[in-house]
Amino acid sequence: MKTGKIFLILILTLILASCKGLGPETDDNKSTPEFDFSKIEKIRISKFTGPIVSDFDSLFTPTQTTELTELIFNYDLETTRQIVVVTIDSILPYTEIQKYASDLGNYWGVGEKNKNNGLTIVVCKPCRQIGIATGTGTELILTDEICNEVIDKTIIPKFRNGDFYDGIKNGIVELIKKWK
């Protein structure tokens, strides 16, 4: 039964990814990325498969990844707002995870292109950093102050106890509440 559920989620994720505008934003005001993400194979491949949770640093169990994916996928179905969670082991050549998250979200085309309603959460455990990047439509509601408050008050306390799953899950739930 679990295999069927995971398969269904993967199929739904692929269908969702194919329905959304996955191309990069064409906004002339956006900043130039510091790095070409297409040079990293796992990042480049993920762009085309569209996973909602890309756990490259293996912070979550398969069950936790599935649960996060379901939470985010259901929210997207209800609202058309896209959330992506990425765990990585390095942000090099970047020095700021926020810039990394923003550039990766733009590279992957998170959110609907005409609404810029994406949210990219990047966690780098070895770097001890987390960044939340919002599309221009999202940042009208989820300001930097709100995102930083969710990081500081909801996510980081769980991370300090080594509970990355609950930190991210609780953070997503809190962001969703504030995004409505």
XYZ file of C-alpha atoms in Angstrom:
180
model
C 0.000 0.000 0.000
C 2.830 2.425 0.844
C 4.472 1.779 -2.522
C 1.211 2.602 -4.283
C 0.844 5.807 -2.279
C 4.411 6.895 -3.046
C 3.898 6.056 -6.730
C 0.679 8.086 -6.800
C 2.410 11.078 -5.206
C 5.271 10.885 -7.712
C 2.842 10.730 -10.640
C 0.811 13.646 -9.271
C 4.012 15.632 -8.716
C 5.131 15.025 -12.288
C 1.724 16.025 -13.622
C 1.741 19.156 -11.480
C 5.236 20.072 -12.616
C 4.293 19.669 -16.263
C 1.263 21.960 -15.831
C 3.146 24.859 -14.273
C 5.355 27.403 -15.988
C 8.745 25.913 -15.181
C 10.745 28.348 -17.261
C 12.857 31.002 -15.596
C 11.281 34.348 -14.825
C 11.648 37.006 -17.472
C 11.515 39.931 -15.070
C 14.124 42.473 -16.149
C 14.607 43.617 -12.535
C 15.784 40.278 -11.169
C 19.402 39.904 -10.170
C 21.960 37.898 -12.074
C 22.656 34.480 -10.564
C 26.111 33.982 -9.081
C 26.289 30.447 -10.410
C 24.973 28.379 -13.294
C 22.916 25.663 -11.571
C 22.834 23.630 -14.768
C 26.439 22.645 -13.988
C 25.299 20.604 -10.968
C 23.784 17.384 -12.257
C 21.366 16.719 -9.370
C 20.050 20.295 -9.523
C 19.758 20.229 -13.319
C 17.936 16.884 -13.292
C 15.542 18.029 -10.540
C 14.524 21.000 -12.645
C 12.946 18.662 -15.158
C 11.383 16.143 -12.760
C 9.976 18.794 -10.458
C 10.176 17.168 -7.021
C 8.561 19.249 -4.325
C 11.050 18.020 -1.717
C 14.609 17.554 -2.984
C 16.405 16.028 -0.016
C 19.931 15.991 -1.456
C 21.491 15.974 2.050
C 19.294 13.077 3.306
C 17.836 14.921 6.289
C 14.452 13.189 6.015
C 13.287 9.589 5.970
C 11.349 8.468 2.884
C 8.138 8.632 4.929
C 8.908 12.184 6.055
C 9.678 13.216 2.474
C 6.342 11.758 1.373
C 4.464 13.557 4.149
C 6.086 16.904 3.330
C 5.362 16.341 -0.355
C 1.688 15.619 0.362
C 1.352 18.721 2.555
C 2.906 20.980 -0.082
C 1.171 19.309 -3.022
C -2.275 19.623 -1.423
C -1.625 23.302 -0.678
C -0.645 23.874 -4.301
C -3.825 22.148 -5.497
C -5.932 24.413 -3.274
C -4.159 27.687 -4.054
C -1.807 27.267 -7.080
C 0.982 28.504 -4.788
C 4.130 26.423 -5.064
C 6.523 25.560 -2.257
C 9.788 23.706 -2.779
C 12.066 22.347 -0.044
C 15.711 21.619 -0.857
C 18.372 20.216 1.455
C 21.986 20.516 0.336
C 25.433 19.953 1.767
C 27.032 23.143 0.417
C 26.034 26.509 -1.012
C 29.365 27.102 -2.764
C 30.192 29.246 -4.655
C 27.596 31.334 -2.787
C 28.254 32.846 0.613
C 24.611 33.740 1.376
C 22.001 30.989 1.458
C 19.264 33.551 0.779
C 20.816 34.420 -2.587
C 21.313 30.720 -3.312
C 17.627 30.026 -2.549
C 16.479 32.938 -4.690
C 18.629 31.970 -7.663
C 17.653 28.292 -7.389
C 13.947 29.191 -7.190
C 14.326 31.320 -10.318
C 16.321 28.611 -12.120
C 13.680 25.983 -11.343
C 10.813 28.390 -12.034
C 9.083 27.834 -8.687
C 5.601 29.354 -8.760
C 3.399 30.330 -11.631
C 5.284 32.596 -13.983
C 2.540 35.217 -14.301
C 1.896 35.307 -10.530
C 5.449 34.807 -9.169
C 3.797 32.896 -6.333
C 6.614 30.531 -5.401
C 8.427 29.868 -2.158
C 11.802 28.114 -2.026
C 13.155 26.808 1.269
C 16.805 25.753 1.270
C 18.498 24.025 4.219
C 22.247 23.463 4.421
C 22.929 21.460 7.575
C 26.756 21.514 7.291
C 26.617 25.298 6.730
C 24.151 25.682 9.615
C 21.996 27.921 7.411
C 18.431 28.089 6.153
C 16.999 30.467 3.571
C 13.483 31.192 2.390
C 13.154 32.910 -0.965
C 9.835 34.266 -2.196
C 8.603 35.176 -5.634
C 7.646 38.810 -6.161
C 3.961 37.934 -5.814
C 4.577 35.916 -2.649
C 6.661 38.592 -0.945
C 3.648 40.916 -0.928
C 2.234 38.686 1.835
C 5.223 36.720 3.142
C 7.656 39.550 3.737
C 11.283 38.994 4.738
C 10.295 39.868 8.301
C 7.597 37.179 8.392
C 9.892 34.557 6.844
C 12.700 35.406 9.281
C 10.274 35.224 12.202
C 9.139 31.751 11.095
C 12.775 30.678 10.783
C 13.745 32.075 14.196
C 10.677 31.089 16.219
C 9.417 27.919 14.518
C 12.171 26.218 12.520
C 15.434 26.910 14.377
C 14.226 25.694 17.811
C 13.480 22.267 16.270
C 16.776 22.270 14.348
C 18.676 22.886 17.597
C 17.253 19.596 18.866
C 18.269 17.831 15.646
C 14.658 17.550 14.479
C 14.900 18.812 10.911
C 11.661 17.234 9.762
C 9.467 18.847 12.437
C 11.301 22.142 11.976
C 10.558 22.231 8.255
C 7.038 20.813 8.586
C 6.064 23.262 11.343
C 7.669 26.098 9.380
C 5.690 25.227 6.255
C 2.448 24.999 8.244
C 3.152 28.403 9.800
C 4.002 29.970 6.425
C 0.806 28.540 4.924
C -1.257 30.055 7.767
C 0.303 33.469 7.163
C 0.017 33.156 3.356
C -3.783 32.839 3.311
